[in-house]
mmCIF file of C-alpha atoms in Angstrom:
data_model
loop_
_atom_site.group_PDB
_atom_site.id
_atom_site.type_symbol
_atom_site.label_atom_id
_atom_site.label_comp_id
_atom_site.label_asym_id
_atom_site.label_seq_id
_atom_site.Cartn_x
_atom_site.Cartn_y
_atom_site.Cartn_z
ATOM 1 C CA UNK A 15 0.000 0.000 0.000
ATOM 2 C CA UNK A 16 1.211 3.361 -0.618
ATOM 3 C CA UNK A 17 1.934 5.762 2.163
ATOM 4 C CA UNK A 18 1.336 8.689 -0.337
ATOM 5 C CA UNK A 19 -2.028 7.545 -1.163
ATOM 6 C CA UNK A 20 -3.684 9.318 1.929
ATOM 7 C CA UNK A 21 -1.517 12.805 1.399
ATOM 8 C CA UNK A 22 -3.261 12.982 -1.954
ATOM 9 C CA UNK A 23 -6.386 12.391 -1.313
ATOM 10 C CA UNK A 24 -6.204 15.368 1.655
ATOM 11 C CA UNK A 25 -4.438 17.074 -0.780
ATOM 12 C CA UNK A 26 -7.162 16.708 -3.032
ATOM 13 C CA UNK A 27 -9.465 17.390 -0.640
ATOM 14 C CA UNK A 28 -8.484 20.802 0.246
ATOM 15 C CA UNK A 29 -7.939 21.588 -3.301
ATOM 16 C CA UNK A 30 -11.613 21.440 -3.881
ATOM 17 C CA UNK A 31 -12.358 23.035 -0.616
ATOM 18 C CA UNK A 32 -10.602 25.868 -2.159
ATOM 19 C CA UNK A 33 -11.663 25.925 -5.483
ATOM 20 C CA UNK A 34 -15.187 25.743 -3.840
ATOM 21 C CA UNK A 35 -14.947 28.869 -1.671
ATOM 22 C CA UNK A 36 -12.923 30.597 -4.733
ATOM 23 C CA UNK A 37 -16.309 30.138 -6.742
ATOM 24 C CA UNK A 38 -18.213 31.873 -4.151
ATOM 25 C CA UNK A 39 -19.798 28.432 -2.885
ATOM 26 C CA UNK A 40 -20.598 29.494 0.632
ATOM 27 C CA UNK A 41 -23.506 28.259 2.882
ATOM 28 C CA UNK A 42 -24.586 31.112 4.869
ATOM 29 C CA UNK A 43 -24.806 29.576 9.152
ATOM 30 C CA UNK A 44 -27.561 30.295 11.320
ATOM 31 C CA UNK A 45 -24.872 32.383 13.109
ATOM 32 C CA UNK A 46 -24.827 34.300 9.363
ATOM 33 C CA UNK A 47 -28.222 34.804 9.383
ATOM 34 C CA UNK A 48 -28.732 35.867 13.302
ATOM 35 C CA UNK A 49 -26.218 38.172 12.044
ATOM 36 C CA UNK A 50 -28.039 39.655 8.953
ATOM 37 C CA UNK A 51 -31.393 40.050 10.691
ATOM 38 C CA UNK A 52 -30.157 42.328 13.569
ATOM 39 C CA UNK A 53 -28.084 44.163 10.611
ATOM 40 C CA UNK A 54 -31.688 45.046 9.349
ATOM 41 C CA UNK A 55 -33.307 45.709 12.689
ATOM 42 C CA UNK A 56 -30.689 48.748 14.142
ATOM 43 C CA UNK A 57 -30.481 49.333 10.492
ATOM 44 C CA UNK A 58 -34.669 50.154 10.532
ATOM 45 C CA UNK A 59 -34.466 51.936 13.987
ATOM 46 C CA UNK A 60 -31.408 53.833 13.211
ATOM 47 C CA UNK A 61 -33.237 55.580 10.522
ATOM 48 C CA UNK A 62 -36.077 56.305 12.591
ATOM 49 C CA UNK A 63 -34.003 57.906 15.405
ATOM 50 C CA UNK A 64 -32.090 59.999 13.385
ATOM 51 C CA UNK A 65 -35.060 61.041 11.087
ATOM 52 C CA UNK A 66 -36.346 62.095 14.633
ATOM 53 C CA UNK A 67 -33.587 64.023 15.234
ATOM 54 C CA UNK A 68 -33.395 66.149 12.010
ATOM 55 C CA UNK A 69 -36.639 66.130 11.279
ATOM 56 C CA UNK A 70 -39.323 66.288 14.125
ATOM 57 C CA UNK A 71 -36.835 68.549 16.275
ATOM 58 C CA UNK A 72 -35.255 69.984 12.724
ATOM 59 C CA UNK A 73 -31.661 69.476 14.112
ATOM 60 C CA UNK A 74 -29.502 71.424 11.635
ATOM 61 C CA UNK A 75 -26.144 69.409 12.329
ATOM 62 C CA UNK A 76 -26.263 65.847 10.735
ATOM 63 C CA UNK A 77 -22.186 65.323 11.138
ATOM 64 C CA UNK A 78 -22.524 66.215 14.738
ATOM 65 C CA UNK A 79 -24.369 63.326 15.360
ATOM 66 C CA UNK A 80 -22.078 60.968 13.293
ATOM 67 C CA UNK A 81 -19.436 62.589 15.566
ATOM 68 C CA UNK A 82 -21.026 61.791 18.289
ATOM 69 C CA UNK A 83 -21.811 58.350 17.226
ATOM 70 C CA UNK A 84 -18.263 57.413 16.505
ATOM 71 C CA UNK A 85 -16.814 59.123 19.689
ATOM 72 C CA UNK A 86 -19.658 56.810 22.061
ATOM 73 C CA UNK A 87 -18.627 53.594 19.482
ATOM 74 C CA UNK A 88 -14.388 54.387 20.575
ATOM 75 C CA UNK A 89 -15.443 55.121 24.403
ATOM 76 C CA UNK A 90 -17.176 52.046 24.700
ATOM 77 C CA UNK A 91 -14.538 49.727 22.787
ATOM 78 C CA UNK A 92 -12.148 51.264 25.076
ATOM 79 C CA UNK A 93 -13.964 50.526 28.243
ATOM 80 C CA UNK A 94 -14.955 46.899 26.960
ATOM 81 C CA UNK A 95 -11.651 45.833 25.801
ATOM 82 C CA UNK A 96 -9.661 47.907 29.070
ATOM 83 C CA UNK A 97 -11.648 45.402 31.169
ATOM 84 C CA UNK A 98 -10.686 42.463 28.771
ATOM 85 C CA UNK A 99 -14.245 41.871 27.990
ATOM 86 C CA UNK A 100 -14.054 41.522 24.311
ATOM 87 C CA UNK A 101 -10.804 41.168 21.809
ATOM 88 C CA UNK A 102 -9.700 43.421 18.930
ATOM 89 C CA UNK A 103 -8.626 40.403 17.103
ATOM 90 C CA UNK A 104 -9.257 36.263 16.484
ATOM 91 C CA UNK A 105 -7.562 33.607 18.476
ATOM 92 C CA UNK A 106 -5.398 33.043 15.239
ATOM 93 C CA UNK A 107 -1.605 33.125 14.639
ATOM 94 C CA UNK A 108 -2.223 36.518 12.456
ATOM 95 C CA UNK A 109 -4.107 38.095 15.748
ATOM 96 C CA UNK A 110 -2.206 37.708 18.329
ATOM 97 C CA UNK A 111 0.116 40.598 18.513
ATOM 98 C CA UNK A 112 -3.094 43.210 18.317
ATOM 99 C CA UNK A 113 -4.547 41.209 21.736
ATOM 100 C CA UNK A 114 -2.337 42.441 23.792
ATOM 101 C CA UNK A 115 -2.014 46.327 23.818
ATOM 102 C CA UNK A 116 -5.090 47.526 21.801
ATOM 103 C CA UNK A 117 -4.190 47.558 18.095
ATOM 104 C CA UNK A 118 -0.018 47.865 16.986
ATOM 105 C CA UNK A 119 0.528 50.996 14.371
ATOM 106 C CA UNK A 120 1.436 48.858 11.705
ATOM 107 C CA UNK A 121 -2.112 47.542 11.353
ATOM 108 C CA UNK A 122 -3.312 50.756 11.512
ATOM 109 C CA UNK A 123 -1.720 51.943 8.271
ATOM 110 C CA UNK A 124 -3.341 48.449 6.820
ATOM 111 C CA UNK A 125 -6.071 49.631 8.130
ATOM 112 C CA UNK A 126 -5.730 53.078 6.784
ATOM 113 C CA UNK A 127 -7.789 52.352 3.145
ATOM 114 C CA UNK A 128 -10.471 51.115 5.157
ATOM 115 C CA UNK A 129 -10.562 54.558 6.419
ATOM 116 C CA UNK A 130 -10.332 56.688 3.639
ATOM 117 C CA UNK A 131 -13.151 54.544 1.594
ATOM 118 C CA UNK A 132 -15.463 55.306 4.902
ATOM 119 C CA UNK A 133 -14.444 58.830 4.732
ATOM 120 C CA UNK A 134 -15.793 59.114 0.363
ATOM 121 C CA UNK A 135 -18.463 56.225 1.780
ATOM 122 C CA UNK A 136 -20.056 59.276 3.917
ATOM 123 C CA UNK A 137 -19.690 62.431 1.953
ATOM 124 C CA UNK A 138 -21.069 60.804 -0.745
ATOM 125 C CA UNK A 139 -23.570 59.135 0.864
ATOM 126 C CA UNK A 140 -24.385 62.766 2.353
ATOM 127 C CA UNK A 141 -24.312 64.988 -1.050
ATOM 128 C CA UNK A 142 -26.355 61.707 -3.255
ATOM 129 C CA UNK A 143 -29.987 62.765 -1.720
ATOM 130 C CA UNK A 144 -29.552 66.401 -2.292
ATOM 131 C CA UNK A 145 -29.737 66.512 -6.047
ATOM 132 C CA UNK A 146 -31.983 63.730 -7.032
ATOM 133 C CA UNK A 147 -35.742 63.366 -5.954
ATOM 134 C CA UNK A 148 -36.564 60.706 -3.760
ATOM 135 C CA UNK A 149 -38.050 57.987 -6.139
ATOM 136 C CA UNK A 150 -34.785 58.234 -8.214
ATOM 137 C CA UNK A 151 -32.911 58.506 -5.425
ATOM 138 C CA UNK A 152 -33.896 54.623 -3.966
ATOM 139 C CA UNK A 153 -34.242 53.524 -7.944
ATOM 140 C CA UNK A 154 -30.144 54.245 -8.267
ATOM 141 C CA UNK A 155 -29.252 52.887 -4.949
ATOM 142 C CA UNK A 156 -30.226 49.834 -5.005
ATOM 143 C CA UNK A 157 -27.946 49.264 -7.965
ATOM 144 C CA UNK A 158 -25.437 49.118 -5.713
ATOM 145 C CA UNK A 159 -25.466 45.300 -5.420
ATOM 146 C CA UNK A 160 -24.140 45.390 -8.832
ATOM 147 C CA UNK A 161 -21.481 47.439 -8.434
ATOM 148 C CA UNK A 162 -20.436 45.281 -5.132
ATOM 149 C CA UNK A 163 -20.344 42.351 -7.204
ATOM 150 C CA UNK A 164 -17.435 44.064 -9.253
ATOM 151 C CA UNK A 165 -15.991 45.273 -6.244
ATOM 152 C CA UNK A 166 -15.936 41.775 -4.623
ATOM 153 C CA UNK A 167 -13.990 40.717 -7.839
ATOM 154 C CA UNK A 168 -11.703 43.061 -8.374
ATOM 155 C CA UNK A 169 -10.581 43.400 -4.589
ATOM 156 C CA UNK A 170 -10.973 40.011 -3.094
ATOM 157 C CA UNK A 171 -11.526 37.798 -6.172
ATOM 158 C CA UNK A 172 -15.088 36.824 -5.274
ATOM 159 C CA UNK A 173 -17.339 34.527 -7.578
ATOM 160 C CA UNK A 174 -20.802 34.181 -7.568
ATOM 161 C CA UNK A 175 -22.986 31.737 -8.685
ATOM 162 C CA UNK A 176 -25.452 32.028 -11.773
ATOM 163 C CA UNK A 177 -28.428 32.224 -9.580
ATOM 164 C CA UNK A 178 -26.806 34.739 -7.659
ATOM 165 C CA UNK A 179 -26.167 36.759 -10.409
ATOM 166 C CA UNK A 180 -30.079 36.362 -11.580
ATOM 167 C CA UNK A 181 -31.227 37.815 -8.018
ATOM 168 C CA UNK A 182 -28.944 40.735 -8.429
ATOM 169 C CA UNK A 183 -30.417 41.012 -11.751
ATOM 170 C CA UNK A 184 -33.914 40.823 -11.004
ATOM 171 C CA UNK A 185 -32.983 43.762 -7.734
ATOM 172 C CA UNK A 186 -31.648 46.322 -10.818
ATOM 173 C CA UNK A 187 -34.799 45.787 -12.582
ATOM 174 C CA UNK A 188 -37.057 46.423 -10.325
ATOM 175 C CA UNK A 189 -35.283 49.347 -8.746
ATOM 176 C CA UNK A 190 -35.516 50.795 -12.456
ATOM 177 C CA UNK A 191 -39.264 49.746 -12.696
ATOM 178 C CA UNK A 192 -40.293 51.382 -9.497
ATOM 179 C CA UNK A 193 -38.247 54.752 -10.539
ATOM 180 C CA UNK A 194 -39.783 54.601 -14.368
ATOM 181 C CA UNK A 195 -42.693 57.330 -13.883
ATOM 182 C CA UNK A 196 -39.975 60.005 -13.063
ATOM 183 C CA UNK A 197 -36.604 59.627 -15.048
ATOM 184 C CA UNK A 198 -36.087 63.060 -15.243
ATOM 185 C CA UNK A 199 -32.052 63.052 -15.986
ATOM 186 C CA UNK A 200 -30.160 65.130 -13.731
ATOM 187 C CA UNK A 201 -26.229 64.876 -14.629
ATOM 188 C CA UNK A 202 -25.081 66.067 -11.325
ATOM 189 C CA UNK A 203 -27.663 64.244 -9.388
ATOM 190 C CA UNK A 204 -27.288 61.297 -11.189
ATOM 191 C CA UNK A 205 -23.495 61.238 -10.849
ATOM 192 C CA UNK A 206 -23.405 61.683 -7.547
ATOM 193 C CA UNK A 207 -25.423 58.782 -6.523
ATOM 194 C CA UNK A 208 -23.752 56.147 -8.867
ATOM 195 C CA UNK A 209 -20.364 57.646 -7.114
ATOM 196 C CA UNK A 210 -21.810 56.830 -4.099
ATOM 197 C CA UNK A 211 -22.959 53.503 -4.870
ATOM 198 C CA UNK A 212 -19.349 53.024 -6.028
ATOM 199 C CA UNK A 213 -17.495 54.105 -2.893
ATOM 200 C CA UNK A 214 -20.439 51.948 -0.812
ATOM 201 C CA UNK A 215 -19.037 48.664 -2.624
ATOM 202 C CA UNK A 216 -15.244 49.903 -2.212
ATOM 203 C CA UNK A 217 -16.184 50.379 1.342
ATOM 204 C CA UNK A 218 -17.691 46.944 2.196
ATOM 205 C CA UNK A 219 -15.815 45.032 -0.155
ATOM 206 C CA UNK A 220 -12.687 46.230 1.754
ATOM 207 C CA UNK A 221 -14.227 45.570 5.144
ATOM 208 C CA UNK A 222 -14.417 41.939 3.149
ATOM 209 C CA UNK A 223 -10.889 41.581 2.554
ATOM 210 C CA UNK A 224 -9.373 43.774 5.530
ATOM 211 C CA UNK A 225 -11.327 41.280 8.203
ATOM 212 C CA UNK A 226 -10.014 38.141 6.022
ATOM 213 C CA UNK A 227 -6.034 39.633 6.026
ATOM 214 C CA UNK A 228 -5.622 41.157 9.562
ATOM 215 C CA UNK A 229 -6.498 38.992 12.048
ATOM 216 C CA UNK A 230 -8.444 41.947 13.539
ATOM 217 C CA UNK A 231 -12.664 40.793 14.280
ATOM 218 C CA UNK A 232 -15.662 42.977 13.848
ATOM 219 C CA UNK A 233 -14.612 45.315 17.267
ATOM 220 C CA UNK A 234 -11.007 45.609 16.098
ATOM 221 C CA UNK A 235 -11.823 47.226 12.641
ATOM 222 C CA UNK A 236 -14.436 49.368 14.171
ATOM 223 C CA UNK A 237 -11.586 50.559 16.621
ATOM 224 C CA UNK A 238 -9.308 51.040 13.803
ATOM 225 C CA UNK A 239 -12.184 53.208 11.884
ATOM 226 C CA UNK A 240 -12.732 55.269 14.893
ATOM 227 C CA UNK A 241 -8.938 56.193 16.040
ATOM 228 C CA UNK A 242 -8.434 57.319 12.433
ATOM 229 C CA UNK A 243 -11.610 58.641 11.216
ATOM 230 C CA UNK A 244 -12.733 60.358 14.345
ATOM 231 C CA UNK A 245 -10.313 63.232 14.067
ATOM 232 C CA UNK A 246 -11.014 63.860 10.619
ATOM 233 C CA UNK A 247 -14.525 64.141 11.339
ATOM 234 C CA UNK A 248 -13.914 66.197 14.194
ATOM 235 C CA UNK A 249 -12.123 68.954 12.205
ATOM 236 C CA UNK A 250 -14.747 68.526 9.816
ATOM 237 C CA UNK A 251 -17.326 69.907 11.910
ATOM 238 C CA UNK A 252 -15.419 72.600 13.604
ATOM 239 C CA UNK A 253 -14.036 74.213 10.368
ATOM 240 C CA UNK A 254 -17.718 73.784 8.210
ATOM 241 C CA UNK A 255 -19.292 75.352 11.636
ATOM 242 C CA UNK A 256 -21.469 72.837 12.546
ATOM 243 C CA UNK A 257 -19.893 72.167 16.340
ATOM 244 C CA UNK A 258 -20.740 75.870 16.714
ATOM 245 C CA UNK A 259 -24.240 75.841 15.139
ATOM 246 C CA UNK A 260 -24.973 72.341 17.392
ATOM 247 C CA UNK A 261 -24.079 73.845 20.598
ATOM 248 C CA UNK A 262 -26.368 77.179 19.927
ATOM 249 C CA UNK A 263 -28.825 74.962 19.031
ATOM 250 C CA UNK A 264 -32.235 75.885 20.605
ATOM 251 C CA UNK A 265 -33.391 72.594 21.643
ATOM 252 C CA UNK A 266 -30.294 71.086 23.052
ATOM 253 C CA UNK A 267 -31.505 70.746 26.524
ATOM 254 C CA UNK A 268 -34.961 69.589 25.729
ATOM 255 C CA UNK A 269 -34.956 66.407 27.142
ATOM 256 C CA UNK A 270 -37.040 64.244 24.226
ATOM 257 C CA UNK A 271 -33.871 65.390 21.927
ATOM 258 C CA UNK A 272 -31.414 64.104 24.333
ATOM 259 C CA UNK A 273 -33.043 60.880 24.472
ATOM 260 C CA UNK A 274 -33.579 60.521 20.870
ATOM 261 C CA UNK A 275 -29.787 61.692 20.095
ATOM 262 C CA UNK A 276 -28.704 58.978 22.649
ATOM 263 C CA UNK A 277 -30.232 56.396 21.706
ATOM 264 C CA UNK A 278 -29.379 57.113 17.949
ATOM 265 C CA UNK A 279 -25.728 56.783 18.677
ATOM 266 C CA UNK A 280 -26.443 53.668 20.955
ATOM 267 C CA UNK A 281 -28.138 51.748 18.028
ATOM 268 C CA UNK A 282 -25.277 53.173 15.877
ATOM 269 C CA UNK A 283 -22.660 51.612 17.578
ATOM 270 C CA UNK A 284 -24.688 48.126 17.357
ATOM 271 C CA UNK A 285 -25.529 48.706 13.379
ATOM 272 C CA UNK A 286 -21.861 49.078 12.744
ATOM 273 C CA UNK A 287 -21.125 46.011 14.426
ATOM 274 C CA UNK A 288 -23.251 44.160 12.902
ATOM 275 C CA UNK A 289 -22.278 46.186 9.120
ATOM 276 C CA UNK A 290 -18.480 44.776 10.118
ATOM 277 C CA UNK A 291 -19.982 41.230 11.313
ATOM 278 C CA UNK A 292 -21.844 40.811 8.775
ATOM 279 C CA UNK A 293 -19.716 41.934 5.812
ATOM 280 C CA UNK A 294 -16.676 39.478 7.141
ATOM 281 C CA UNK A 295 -18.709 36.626 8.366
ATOM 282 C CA UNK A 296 -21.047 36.338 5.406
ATOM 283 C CA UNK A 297 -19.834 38.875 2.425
ATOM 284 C CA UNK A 298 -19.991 42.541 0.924
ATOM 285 C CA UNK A 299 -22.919 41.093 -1.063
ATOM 286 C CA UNK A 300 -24.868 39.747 1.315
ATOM 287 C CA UNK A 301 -24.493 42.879 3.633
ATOM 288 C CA UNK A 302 -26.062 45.055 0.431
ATOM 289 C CA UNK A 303 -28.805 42.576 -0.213
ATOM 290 C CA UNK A 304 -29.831 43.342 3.595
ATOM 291 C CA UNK A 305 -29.579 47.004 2.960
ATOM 292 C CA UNK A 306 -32.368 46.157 0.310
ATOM 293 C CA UNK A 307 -34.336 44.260 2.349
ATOM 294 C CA UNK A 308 -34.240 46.732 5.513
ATOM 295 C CA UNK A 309 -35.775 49.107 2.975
ATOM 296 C CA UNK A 310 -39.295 47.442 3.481
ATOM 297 C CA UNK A 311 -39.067 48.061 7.049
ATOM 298 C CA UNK A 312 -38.253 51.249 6.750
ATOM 299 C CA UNK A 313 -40.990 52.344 4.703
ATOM 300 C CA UNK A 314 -43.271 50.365 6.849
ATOM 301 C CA UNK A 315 -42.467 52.246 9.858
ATOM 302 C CA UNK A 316 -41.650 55.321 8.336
ATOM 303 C CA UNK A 317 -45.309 55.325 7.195
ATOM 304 C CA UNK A 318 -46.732 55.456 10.362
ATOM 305 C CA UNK A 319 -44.069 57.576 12.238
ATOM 306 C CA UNK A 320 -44.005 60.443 9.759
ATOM 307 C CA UNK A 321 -46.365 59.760 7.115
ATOM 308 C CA UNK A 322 -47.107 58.354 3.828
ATOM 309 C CA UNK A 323 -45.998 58.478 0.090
ATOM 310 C CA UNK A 324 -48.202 58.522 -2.690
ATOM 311 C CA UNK A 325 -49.666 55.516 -3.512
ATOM 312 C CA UNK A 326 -48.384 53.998 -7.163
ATOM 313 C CA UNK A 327 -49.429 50.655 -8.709
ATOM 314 C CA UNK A 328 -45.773 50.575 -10.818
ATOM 315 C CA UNK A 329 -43.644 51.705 -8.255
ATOM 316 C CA UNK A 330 -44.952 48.713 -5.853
ATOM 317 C CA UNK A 331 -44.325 46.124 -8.520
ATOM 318 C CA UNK A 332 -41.172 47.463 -8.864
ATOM 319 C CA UNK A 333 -40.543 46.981 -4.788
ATOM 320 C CA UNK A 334 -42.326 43.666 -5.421
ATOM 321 C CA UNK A 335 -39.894 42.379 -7.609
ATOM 322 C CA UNK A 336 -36.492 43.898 -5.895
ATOM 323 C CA UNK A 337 -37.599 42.321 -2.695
ATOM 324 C CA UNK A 338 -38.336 38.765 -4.928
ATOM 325 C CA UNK A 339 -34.451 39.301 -6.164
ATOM 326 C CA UNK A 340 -33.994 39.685 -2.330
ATOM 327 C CA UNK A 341 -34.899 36.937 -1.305
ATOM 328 C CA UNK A 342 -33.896 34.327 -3.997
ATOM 329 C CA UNK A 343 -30.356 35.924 -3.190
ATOM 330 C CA UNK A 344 -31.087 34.930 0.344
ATOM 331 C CA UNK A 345 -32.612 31.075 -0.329
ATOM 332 C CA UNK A 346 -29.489 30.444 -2.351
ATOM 333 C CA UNK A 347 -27.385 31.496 0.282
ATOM 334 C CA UNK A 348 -28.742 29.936 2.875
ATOM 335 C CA UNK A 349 -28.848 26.695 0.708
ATOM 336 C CA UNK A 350 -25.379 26.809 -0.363
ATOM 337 C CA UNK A 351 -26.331 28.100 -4.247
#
């Protein structure tokens, strides 16, 4: 008998394993899908919260509040990881030197690009709903999933499956049938939201490949994001004026708006967790196919909190069929499509 016989057959084994998971092959766990449900669920009542904020008390000062989000999200890892109750990092060979004294500089400047596509990620993000109306606005969003596809390719070599590709497919058509009754072009307008789209791919598709390279977990690249975005922001707001404007502003001390800006950075801290868990435990695709589906939530309770939208037989076929795409994407992840 040959000794080599078993060696080849491992060999072989792993081989396929990895040709497998190079194809894109990937069973999403019930831990996966825990995962992308609370993703939707602070996702839902994070909107609501902050459309509170600016809206119903007509808080002038939307990059204070992301300030103050990210400066809660850095106390608390601080706290939490000073008392050794979570880890920046996996119990892995790669992870091991971050454990020990918060996160080492040199992963810091890995982490850097990370960064600086979160940076673009929000000032697009901000600047994409100002020139476009709103049905156009969601219609050229939601092609985002296509551009993450390419993005998943071109930065971490990701393959999908032909079904997969057919949900995506089906999304992009119905996000262009529910838009159809008002495709007035706007060059600006429409620029700006396909360049944020784009920077929204670069940015999760990176959180893909940074959380795979390393060694650092969810609360470790959320650290990262914080030390070295958190400045930036900070300076932001102090040279634009908006510090100033925030602290003049005439409702600060009414107590509803203190509650409502609190609890809006609380959930924010637990969406981005669950953005970071879900784009490195499941993928960059998966995490925009549950920004799609969170959508139905949010017009569901957006409804009731602060009104409805006119009623339109196309548009809802269109949000019929994106949230069909939706969910085929999810059935053939969860069945290993």
């Amino acid at each position: 008998m040959s000794p080599t016989l078993p060696i080849t057959a491992v060999s072989a084994s792993k081989a396929m394993r990895e040709e497998q998971e190079k194809k894109g092959n990937n069973r999403m766990t019930p831990r996966g899908a825990i995962v992308a449900l609370s993703y939707m669920a602070f996702a839902v009542l994070l909107v609501m919260f902050n459309k509170a904020a600016l809206s119903s008390y007509e808080f002038p000062c939307a990059n204070v509040i992301t300030v103050m989000q990210m400066i809660l999200s850095t106390v608390v890892l601080y706290v939490l990881r000073k008392l050794n109750l979570i880890k920046f990092s996996d119990d892995s060979a790669d992870g091991k030197t971050a454990v020990k004294h918060f996160v080492p500089v040199r992963l810091l400047r890995q982490i850097s690009p990370l960064s600086i596509a979160y940076l673009f990620y929000m000032v697009a993000g901000m600047a994409s709903i100002r020139g476009v109306n709103v049905p156009m606005y969601t219609t050229l969003r939601r092609t985002t999933v296509f551009f993450t596809i390419i993005m998943e390719f071109l930065l971490v070599g990701q393959k999908h499956s032909n079904p997969i590709i057919a949900s995506v497919a089906i999304i992009v058509l119905g996000a262009f049938v529910a838009g159809s009754r008002d495709l007035s072009f706007e060059l600006e307008g429409y620029s700006t939201v396909l360049l944020s789209n784009i920077t929204t791919a670069i940015y999760l598709a990176t959180i893909a490949r940074l959380g795979k390279t390393t060694g650092l977990n969810s609360f470790g690249l959320m650290w990262c994001n914080g030390l070295i975005c958190g400045p930036i922001l900070i300076l932001w707001t102090l040279l634009s004026g908006e510090l100033n404007m925030a602290i003049n502003f005439e409702s600060l001390h009414v107590l509803g708006f203190q509650v409502v800006t609190a609890l809006s950075c609380i959930i924010a801290f637990c969406l981005n967790y669950t953005i970071f868990l879900n784009t490195t435990l499941n993928s960059a695709l998966t995490q925009t196919m549950c920004g799609n589906l969170k959508d139905l939530g949010t017009v569901f309770f957006g409804w009731i909190c602060f009104g409805g939208l006119p009623f339109d037989w196309l548009n809802v076929f269109g949000q019929f069929l994106g949230f069909l795409g939706s969910g085929m994407y999810a059935y053939c992840t969860l069945k290993g499509k």
